[in-house]
Coordinates of C-alpha atoms in Angstrom, one line a residue:
Chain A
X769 CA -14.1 -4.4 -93.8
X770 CA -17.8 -3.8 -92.3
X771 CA -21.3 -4.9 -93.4
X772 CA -22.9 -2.5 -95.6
X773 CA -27.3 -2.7 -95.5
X774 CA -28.3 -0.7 -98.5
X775 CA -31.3 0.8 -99.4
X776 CA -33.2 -2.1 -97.7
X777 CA -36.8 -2.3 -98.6
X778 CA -39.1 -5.5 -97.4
X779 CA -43.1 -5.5 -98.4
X780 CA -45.2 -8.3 -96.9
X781 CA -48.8 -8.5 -98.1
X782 CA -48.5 -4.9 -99.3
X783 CA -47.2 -4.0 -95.5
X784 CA -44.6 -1.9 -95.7
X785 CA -41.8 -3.9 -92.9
X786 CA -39.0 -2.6 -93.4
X787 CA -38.1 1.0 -95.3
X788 CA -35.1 2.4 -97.6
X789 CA -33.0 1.2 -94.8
X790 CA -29.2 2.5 -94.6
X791 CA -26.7 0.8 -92.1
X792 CA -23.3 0.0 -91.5
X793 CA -21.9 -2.7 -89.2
X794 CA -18.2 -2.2 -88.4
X795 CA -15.6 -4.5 -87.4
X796 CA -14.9 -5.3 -83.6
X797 CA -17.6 -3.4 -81.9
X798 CA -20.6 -4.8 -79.9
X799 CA -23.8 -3.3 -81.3
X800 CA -27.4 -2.9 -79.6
X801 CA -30.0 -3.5 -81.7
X802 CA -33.9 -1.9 -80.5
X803 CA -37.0 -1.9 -81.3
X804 CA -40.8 -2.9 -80.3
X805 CA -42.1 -6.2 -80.9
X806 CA -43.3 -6.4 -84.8
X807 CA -40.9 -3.4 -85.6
X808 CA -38.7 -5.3 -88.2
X809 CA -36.0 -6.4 -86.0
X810 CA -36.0 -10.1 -87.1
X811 CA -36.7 -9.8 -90.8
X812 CA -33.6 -7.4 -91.0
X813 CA -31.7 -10.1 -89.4
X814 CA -33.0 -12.8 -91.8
X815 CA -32.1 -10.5 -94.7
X816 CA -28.5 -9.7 -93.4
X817 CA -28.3 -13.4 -93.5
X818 CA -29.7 -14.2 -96.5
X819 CA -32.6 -16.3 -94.9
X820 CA -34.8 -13.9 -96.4
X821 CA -34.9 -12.1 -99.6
X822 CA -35.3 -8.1 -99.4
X823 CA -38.5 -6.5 -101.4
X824 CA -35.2 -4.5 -103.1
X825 CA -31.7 -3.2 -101.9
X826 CA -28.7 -5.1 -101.2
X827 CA -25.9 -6.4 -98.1
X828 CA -22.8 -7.2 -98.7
X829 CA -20.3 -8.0 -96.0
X830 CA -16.4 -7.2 -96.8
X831 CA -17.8 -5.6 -100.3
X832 CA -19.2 -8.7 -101.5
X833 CA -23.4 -8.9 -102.1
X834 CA -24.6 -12.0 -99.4
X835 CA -27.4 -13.2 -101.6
X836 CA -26.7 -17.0 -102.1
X837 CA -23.2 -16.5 -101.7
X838 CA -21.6 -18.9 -99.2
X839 CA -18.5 -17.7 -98.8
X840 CA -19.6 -14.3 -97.9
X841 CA -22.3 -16.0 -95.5
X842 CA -19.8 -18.0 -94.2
X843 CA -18.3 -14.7 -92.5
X844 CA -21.4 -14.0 -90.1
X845 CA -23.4 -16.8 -87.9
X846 CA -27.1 -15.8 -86.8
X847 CA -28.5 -17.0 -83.8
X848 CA -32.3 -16.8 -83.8
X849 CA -35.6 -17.9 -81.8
X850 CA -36.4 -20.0 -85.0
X851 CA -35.4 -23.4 -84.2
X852 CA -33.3 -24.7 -87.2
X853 CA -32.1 -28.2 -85.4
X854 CA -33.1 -31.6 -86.0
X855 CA -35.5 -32.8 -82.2
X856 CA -33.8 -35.9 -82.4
X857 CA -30.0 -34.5 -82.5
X858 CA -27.7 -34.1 -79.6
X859 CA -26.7 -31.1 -78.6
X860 CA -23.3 -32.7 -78.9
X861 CA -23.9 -33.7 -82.9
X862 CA -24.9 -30.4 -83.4
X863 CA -21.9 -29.0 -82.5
X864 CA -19.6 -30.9 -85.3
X865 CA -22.5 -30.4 -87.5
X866 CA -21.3 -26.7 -87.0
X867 CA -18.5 -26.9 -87.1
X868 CA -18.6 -28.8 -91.0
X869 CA -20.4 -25.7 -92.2
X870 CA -18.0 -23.3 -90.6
X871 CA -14.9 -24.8 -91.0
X872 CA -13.5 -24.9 -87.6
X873 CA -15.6 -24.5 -84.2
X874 CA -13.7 -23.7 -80.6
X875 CA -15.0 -27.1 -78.8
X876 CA -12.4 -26.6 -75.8
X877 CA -14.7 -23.4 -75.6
X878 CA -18.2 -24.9 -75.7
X879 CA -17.3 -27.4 -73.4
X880 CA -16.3 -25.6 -70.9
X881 CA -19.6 -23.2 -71.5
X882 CA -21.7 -26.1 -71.6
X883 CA -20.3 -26.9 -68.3
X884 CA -20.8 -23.4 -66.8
X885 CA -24.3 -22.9 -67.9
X886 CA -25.2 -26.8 -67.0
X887 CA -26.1 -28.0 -70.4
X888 CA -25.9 -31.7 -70.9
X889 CA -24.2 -32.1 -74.4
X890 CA -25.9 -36.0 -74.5
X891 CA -29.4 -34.4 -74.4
X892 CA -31.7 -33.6 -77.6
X893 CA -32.1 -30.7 -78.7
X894 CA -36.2 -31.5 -78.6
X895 CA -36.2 -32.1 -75.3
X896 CA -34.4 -29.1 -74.4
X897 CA -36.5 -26.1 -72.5
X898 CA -36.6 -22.8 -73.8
X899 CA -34.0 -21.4 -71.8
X900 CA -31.9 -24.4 -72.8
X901 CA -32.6 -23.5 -76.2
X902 CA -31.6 -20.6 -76.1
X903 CA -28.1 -21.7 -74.4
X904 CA -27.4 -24.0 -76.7
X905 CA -27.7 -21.4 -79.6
X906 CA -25.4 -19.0 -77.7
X907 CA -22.8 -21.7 -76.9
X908 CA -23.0 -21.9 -81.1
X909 CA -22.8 -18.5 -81.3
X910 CA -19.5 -18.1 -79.4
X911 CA -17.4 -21.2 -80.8
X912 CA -17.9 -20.8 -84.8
X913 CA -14.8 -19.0 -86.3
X914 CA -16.5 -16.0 -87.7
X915 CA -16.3 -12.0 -87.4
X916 CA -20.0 -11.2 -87.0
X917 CA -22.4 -12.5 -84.6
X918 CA -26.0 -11.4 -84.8
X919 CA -28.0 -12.6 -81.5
X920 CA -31.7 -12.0 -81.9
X921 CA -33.3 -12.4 -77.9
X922 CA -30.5 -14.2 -76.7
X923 CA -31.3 -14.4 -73.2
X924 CA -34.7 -15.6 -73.9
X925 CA -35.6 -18.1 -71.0
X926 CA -32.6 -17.4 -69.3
X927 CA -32.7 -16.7 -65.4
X928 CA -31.1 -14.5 -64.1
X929 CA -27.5 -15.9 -63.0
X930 CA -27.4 -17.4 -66.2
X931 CA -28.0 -13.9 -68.0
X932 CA -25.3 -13.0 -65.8
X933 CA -23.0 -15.6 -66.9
X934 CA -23.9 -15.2 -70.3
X935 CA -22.8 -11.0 -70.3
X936 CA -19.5 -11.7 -68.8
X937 CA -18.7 -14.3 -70.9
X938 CA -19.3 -12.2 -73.8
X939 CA -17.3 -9.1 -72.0
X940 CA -14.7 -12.2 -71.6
X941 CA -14.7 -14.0 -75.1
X942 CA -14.7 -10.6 -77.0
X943 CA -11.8 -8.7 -75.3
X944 CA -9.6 -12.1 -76.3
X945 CA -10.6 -12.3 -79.6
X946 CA -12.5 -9.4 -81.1
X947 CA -15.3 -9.5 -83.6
X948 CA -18.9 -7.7 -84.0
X949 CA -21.6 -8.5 -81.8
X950 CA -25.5 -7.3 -82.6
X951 CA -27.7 -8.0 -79.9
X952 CA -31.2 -7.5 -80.5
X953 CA -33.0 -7.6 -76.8
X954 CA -35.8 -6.5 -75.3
X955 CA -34.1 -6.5 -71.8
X956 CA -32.7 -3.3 -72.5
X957 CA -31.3 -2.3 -69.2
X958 CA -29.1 -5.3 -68.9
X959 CA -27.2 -5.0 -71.7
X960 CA -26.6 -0.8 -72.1
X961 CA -23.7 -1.4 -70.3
X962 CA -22.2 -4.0 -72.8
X963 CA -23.1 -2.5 -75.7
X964 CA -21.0 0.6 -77.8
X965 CA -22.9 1.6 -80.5
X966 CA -27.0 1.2 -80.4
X967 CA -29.8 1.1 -83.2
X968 CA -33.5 1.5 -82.7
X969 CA -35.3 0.4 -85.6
X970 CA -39.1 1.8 -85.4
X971 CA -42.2 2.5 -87.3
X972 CA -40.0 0.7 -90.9
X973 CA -37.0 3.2 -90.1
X974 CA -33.9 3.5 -87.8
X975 CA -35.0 6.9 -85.6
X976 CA -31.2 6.5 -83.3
X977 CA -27.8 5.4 -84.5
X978 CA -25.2 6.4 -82.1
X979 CA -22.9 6.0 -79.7
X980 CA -24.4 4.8 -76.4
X981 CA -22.7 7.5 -74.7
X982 CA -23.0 9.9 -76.6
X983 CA -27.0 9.3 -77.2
X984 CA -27.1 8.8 -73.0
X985 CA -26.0 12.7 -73.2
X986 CA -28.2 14.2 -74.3
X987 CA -31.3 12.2 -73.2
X988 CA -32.9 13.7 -70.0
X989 CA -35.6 13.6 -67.2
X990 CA -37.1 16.5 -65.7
X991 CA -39.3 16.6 -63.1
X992 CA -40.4 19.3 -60.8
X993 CA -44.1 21.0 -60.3
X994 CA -45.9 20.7 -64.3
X995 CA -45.8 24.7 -64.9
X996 CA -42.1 25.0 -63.5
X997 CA -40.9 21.6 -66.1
X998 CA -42.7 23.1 -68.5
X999 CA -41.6 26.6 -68.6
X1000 CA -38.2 24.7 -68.6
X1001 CA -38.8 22.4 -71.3
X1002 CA -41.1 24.7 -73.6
X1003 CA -39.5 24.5 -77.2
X1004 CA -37.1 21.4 -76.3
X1005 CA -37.9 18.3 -78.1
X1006 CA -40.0 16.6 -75.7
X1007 CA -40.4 12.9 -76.0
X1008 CA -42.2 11.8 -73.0
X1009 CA -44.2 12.2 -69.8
X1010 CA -45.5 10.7 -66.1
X1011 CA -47.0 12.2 -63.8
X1012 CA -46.9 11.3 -59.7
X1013 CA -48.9 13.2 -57.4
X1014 CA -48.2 16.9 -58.2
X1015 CA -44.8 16.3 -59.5
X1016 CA -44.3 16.0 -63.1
X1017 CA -41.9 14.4 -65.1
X1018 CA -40.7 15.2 -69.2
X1019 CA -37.8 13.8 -71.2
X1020 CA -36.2 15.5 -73.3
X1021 CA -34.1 14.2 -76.2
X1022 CA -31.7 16.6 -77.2
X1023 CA -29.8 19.4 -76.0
X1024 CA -30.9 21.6 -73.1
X1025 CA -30.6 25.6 -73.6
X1026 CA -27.7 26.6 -71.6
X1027 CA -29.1 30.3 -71.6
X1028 CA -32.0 29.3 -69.4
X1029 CA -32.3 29.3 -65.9
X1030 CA -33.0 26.2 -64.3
X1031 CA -35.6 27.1 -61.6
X1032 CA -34.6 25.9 -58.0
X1033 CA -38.0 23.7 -57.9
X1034 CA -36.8 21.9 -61.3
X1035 CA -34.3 18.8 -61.0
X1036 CA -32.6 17.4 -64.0
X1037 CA -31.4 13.9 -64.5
X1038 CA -30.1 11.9 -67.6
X1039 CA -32.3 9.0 -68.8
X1040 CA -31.4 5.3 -68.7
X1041 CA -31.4 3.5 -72.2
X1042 CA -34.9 1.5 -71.6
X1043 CA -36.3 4.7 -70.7
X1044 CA -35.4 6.4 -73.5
X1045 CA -36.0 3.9 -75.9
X1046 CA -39.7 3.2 -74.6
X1047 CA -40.4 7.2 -74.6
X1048 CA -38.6 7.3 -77.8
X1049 CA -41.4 4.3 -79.3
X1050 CA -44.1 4.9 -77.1
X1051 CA -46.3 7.2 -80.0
X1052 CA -48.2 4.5 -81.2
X1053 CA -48.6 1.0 -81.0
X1054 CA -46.4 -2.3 -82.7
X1055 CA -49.2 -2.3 -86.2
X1056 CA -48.4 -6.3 -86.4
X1057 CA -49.4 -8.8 -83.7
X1058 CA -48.1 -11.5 -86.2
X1059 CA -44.5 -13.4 -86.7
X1060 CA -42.2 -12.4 -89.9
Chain B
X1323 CA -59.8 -18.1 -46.6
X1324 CA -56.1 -19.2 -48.4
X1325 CA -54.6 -22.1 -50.6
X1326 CA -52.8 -24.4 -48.3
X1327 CA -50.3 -26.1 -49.7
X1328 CA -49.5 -29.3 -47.5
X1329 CA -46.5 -31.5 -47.5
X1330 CA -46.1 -31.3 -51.1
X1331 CA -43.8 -33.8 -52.4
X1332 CA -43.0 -34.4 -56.3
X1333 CA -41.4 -37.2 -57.9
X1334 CA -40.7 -37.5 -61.8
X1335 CA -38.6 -40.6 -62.9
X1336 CA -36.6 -40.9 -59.4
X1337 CA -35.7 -37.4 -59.3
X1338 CA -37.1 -35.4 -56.5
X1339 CA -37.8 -32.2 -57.9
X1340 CA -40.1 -30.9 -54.8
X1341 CA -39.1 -32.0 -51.5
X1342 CA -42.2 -32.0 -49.1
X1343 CA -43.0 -28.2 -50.1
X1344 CA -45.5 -26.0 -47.5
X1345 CA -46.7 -22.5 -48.4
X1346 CA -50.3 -20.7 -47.3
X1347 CA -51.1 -17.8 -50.2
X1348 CA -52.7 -15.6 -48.6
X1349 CA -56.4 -13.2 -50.0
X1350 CA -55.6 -9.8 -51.6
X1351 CA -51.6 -9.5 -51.6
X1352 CA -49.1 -10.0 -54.6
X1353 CA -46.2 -12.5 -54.3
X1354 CA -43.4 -13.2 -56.2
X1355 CA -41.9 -17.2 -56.5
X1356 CA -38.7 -16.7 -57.5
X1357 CA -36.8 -19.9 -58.7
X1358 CA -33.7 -21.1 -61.5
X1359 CA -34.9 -22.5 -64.5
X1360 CA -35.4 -26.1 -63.4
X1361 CA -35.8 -25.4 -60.1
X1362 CA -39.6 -26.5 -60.0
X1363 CA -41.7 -23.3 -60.0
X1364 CA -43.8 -24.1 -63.1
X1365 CA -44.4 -28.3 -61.3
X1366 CA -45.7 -26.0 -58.5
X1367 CA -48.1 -24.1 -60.0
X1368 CA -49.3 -26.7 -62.1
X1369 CA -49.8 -29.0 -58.8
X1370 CA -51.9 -25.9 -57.1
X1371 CA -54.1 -26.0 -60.6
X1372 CA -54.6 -29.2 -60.7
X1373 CA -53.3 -29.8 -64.0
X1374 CA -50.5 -32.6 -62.5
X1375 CA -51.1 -35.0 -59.2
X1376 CA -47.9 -34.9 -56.9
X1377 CA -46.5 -38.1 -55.5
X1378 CA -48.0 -37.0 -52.0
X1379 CA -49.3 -33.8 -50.8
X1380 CA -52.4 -31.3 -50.5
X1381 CA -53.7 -28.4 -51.9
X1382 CA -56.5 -26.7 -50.2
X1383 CA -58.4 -23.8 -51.2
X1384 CA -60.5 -22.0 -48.3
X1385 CA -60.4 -25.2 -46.7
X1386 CA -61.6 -27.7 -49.9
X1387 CA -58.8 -29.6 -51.7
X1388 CA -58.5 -28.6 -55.4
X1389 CA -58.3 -32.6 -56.4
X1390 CA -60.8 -32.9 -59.2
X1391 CA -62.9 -30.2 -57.5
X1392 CA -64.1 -27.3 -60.5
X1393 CA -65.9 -25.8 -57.3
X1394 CA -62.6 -25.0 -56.0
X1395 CA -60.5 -25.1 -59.0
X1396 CA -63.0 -22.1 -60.1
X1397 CA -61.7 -20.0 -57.8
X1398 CA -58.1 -19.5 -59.4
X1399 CA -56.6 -19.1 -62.9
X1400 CA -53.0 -19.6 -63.8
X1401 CA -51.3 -18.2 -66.7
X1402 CA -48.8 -20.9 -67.9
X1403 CA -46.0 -21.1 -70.2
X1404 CA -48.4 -24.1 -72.2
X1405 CA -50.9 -23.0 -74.9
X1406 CA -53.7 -24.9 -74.2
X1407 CA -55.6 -22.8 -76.6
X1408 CA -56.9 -24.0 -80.7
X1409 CA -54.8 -22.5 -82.7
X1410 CA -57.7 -22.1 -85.1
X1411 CA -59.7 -19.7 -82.7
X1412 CA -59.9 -16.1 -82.9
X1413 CA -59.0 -14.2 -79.3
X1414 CA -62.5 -13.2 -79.2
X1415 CA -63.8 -16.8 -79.3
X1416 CA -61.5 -18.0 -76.4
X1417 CA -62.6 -14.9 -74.1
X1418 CA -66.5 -16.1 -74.5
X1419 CA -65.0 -19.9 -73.8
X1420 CA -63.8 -18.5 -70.9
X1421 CA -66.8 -16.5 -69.7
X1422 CA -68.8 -19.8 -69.9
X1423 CA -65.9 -22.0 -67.6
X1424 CA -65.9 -19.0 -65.1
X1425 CA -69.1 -18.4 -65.5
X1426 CA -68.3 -14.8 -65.7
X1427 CA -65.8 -12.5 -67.7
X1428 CA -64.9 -9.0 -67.7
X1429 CA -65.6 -7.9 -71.1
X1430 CA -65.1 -4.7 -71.1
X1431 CA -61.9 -4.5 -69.8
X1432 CA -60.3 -7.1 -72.0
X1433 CA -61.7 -5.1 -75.2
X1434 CA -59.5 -1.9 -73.3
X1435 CA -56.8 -3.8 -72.6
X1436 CA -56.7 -5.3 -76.1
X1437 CA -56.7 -1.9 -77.3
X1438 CA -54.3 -0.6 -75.2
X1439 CA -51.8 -3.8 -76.2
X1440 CA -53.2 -3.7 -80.0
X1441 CA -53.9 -7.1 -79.8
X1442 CA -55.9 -7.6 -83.0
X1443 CA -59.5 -9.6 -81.1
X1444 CA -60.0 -11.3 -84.6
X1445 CA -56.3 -12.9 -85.3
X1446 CA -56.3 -16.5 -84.6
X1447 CA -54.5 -17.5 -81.5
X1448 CA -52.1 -19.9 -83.7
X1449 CA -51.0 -16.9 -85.8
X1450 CA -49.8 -14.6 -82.6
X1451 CA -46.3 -13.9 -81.8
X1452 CA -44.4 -15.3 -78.6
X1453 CA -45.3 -11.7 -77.2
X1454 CA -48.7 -11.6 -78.2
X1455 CA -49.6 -15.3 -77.0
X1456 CA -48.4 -13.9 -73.7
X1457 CA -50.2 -10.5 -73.9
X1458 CA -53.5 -12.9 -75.0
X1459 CA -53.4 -14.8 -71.6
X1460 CA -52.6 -11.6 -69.6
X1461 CA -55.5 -10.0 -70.4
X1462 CA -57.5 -13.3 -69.9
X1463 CA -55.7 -13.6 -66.1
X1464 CA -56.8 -9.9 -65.2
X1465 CA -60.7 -10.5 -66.9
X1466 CA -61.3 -13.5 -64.9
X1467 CA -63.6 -13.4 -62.0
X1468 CA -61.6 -15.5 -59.6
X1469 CA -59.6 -14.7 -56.4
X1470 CA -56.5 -16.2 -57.2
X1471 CA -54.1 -15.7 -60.3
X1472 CA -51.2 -17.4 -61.3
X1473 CA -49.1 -15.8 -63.4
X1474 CA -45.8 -18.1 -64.4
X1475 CA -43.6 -16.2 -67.1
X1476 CA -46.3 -13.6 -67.6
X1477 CA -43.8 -11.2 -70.3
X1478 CA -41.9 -13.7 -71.7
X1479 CA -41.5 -11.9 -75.5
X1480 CA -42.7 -8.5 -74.7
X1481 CA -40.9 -5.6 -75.4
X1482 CA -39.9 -3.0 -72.8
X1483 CA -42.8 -0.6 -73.3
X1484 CA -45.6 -3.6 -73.2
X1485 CA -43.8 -4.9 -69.9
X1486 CA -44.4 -0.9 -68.3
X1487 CA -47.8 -1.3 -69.6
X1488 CA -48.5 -4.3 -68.1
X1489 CA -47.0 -3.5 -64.5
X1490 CA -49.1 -0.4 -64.7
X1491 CA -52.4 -2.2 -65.5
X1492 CA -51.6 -4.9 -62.6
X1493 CA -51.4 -2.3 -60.1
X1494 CA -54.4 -0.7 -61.5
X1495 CA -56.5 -3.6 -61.6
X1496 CA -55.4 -4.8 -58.0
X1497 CA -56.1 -1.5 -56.1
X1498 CA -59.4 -1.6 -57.9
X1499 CA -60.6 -5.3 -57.1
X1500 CA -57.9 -6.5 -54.6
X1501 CA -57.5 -10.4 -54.9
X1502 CA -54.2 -12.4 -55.2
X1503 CA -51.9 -12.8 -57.8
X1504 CA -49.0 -15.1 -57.7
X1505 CA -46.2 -13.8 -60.0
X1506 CA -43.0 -16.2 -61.4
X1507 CA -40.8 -14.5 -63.4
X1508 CA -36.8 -14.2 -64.3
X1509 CA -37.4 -10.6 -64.6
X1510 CA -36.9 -10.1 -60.6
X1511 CA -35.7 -6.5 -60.8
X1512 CA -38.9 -5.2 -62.8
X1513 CA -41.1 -6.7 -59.9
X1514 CA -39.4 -6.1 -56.9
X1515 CA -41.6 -3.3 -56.2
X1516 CA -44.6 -4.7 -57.5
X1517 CA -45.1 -7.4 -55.0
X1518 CA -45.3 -7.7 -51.5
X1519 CA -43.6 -11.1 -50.1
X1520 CA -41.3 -13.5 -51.9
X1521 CA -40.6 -17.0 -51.9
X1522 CA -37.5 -18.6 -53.4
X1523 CA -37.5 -22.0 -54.6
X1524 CA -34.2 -23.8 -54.8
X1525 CA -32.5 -26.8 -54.5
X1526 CA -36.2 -28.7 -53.8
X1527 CA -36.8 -26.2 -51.1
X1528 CA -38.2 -23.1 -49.9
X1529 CA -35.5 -20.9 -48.8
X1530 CA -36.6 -17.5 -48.7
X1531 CA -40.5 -17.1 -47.5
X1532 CA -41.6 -13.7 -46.2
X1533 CA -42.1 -9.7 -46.9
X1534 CA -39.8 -8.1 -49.6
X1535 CA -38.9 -5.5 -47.1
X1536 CA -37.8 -7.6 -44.3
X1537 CA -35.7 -9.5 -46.7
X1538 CA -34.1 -6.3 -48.4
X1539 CA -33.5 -5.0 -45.1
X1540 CA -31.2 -7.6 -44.0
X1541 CA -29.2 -8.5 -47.1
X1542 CA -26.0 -6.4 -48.0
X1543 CA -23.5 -6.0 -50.4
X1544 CA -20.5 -5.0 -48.1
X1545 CA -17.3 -3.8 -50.5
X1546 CA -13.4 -2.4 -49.8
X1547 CA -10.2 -3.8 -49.5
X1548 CA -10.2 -7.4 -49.2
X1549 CA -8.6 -8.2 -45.7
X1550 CA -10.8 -5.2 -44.8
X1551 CA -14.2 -7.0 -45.8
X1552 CA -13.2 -10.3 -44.9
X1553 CA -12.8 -9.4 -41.3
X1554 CA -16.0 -7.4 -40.8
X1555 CA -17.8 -10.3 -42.5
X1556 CA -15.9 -12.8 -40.5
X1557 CA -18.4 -15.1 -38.9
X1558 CA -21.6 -13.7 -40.9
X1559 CA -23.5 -15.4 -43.3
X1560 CA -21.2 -14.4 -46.8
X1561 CA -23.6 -15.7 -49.6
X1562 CA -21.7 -14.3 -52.1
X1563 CA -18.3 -12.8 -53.2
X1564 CA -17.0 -10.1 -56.3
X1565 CA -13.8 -9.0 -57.1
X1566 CA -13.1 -5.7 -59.1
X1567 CA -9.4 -4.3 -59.6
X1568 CA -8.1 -4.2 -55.8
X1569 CA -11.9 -4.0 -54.3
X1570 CA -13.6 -7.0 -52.7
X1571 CA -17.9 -7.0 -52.7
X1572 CA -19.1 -9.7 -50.3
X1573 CA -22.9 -10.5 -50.3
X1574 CA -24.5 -10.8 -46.6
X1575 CA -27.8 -12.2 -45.7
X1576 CA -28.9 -12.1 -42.1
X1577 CA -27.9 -9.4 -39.3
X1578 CA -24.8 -7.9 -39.0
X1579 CA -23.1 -7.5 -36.0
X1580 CA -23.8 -3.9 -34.5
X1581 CA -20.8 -4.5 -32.1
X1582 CA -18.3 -4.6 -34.5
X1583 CA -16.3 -1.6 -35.5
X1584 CA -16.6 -0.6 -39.5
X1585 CA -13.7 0.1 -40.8
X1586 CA -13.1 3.8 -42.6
X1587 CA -12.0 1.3 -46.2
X1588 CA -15.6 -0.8 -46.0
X1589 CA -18.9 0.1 -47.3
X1590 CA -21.9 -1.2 -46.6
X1591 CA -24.9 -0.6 -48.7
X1592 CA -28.4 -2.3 -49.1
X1593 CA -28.5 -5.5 -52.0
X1594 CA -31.6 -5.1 -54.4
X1595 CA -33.4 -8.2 -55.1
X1596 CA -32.1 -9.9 -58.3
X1597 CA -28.7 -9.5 -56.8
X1598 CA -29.9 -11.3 -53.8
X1599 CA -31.5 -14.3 -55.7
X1600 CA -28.7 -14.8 -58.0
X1601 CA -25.9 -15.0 -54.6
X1602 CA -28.5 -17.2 -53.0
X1603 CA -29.4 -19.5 -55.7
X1604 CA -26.1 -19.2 -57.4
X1605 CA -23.9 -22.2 -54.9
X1606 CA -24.9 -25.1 -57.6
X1607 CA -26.3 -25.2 -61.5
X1608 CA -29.8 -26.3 -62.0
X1609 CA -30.0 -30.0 -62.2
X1610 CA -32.4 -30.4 -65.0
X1611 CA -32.0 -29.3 -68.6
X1612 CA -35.7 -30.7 -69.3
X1613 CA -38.8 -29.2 -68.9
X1614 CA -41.7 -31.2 -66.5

């Protein structure tokens, strides 16, 4: 039981997007998914659920291939900033809509989230703001009966007590019924407490595919005076650097050398995950400024 | 010299949505407006600019009222959720249009900061991505030559390492030519020491007003055993409560009580300011689902 991404390859107008891309997605886990604006997060989403069709390569979810296959597809519910609903429905209609195409839909659930996050199930979907939007589609993404939820931007729009509400709902929904969760975010900070496992998808490739904790580890700040750090650091896999006054700071990805002596001016700290995920992509800049 | 905003009072279909709102903005300093979705931030801004009439009410800058006055209304810029931009028109086009309104336009720095952003200056602006509409109209709000900017939403869709990019530039820009900007945003923690006074909007109202430290220094986040907290914060104003295991966190805003013994169980330590907004705006949902 996992989704399986093989040997994903996508090519738009000779633009290499996405390339030889190798993942799998295991049951029950909540996953992080990274990665600069234009770095393929989306189209990976939209081939995982079959919305788009991969230059070459393959998913299949439980062993079966997802391309046109309903069934399989049927297993996995995307929620996406593309706007798939009918202006003129109700949020309301929508949700038996859903619930035809799924089989079954929690509506106990979504009423009682509706209610928390002040959504009026009579309004229209067109009429809706942004952040309303993008509570509706979360409320969806909660109630259908599958095992794998992918959430691209999910708190788009949100404030912040309702990005609040929306984490501990999730905390809340998934420790009473399990299932995968891939959040794809730019709000990094906010959710590397939630999240177990983390990818970062840049420059076409996945450059981190770990445990949160165990990625957290090993990625440090150290700061002191700039020869002191960099006597320290010289040889380590340095990823990044500020300067503030006269102090310096590098971080390192990676493990330190045990055998070498910390000087008393140099301080070492670990990292936070938006740090080292904007160190970590900071070479060069997004190459599209254009939607998938 | 200031915008004056007098006895502002907004109506749309029966609902009162600003209740007779009064604010001076002040030359050279950076605020924050802080608000819920729906709370009436974007109304606000869009009544200083001129771009909506409220039922009753003023706005005056350096003493003229910005009513169908480009003399005036030349003096500030706001950023705003709404394109109001051709989608056929390459960025480059719409910085000249905006050099002729303004009569002036920093040209220079937009082609750095386009650079910096790799924001393509010959894409069409209906071809960008939710990031790179936003990273467009940033760089068009920091190459204006006007006194006042309004920035509502200003990194909605950018990623983590365009957001540093941007906070760097802002500080930057305003040490360099000092004028005001005005900042709404969800993404309170990533300003809170980028600007220099707050107000809150809520509930129709103006609740919080006045200098980020003053406010910071009196709100608290008091934790311990419960019957322990609840009788230190007897009698003070408890915005907020969290429960985790056996330990209680009440939220405080205002003085404490210097004459009251702390008990060895209870700690008390400073509230950061998204924590503060959310326990102060968190007593009722937003009324509207709609946008205005």
């Amino acid at each position: 039981m996992s989704i399986q991404i093989q040997a994903i390859q996508q090519v738009f107008h000779k633009h290499v997007v996405l390339d030889n891309l190798n993942l799998t997605i295991e049951p029950n886990k909540i996953y992080g998914l990274l990665g600069r604006n234009g770095a393929g997060k989306s189209t990976l989403l939209n081939i995982i659920s079959n919305r788009i069709q991969p230059t070459s390569g393959r998913v299949e979810i439980d062993g079966e291939s997802v391309h046109d296959n309903d069934r399989a597809l049927g297993k996995l519910f995307l929620m996406s900033e593309v706007d798939l609903y009918s202006e003129r429905s109700k949020v309301a209609q929508l949700f038996k809509l859903t619930a035809q195409f799924y089989g079954d839909f929690d509506f106990d659930y979504a009423a009682r989230l509706a209610k928390a996050f002040g959504l009026d199930t009579n309004a229209r979907f067109g009429k809706l703001s942004t952040g309303y939007r993008s509570i509706f589609k979360l409320i969806l993404a909660l109630c259908v009966p599958v095992n794998y939820v992918f959430l691209d931007e999910p708190v788009l729009g949100l404030d912040a007590n309702h990005r609040d509400l929306f984490y501990q709902e999730l905390i809340e929904t998934y420790s009473e019924r399990p299932r995968t969760f891939v959040i794809s975010t730019h709000l990094i900070e906010e959710i590397a407490n939630l999240i177990e496992h983390v990818f970062v998808l840049d420059n076409h490739h996945i450059v981190v595919n770990g445990e949160v904790s165990d990625i957290l580890a090993k990625a440090y700040l150290i700061s002191g005076p700039q020869t002191d750090v960099q006597q320290y650091t010289d040889g380590l896999n340095v990823i990044g650097e500020d300067h503030l006054g006269s102090i310096t700071a590098e971080y390192v990805y990676g493990a330190l050398d045990n055998n070498r002596p910390i000087p008393d001016t140099v301080q070492i700290e670990h990292l936070d995950l938006q740090k080292l995920f904007v160190s970590l992509t900071n070479t060069k800049e997004a190459s599209g400024n254009h939607e998938h």
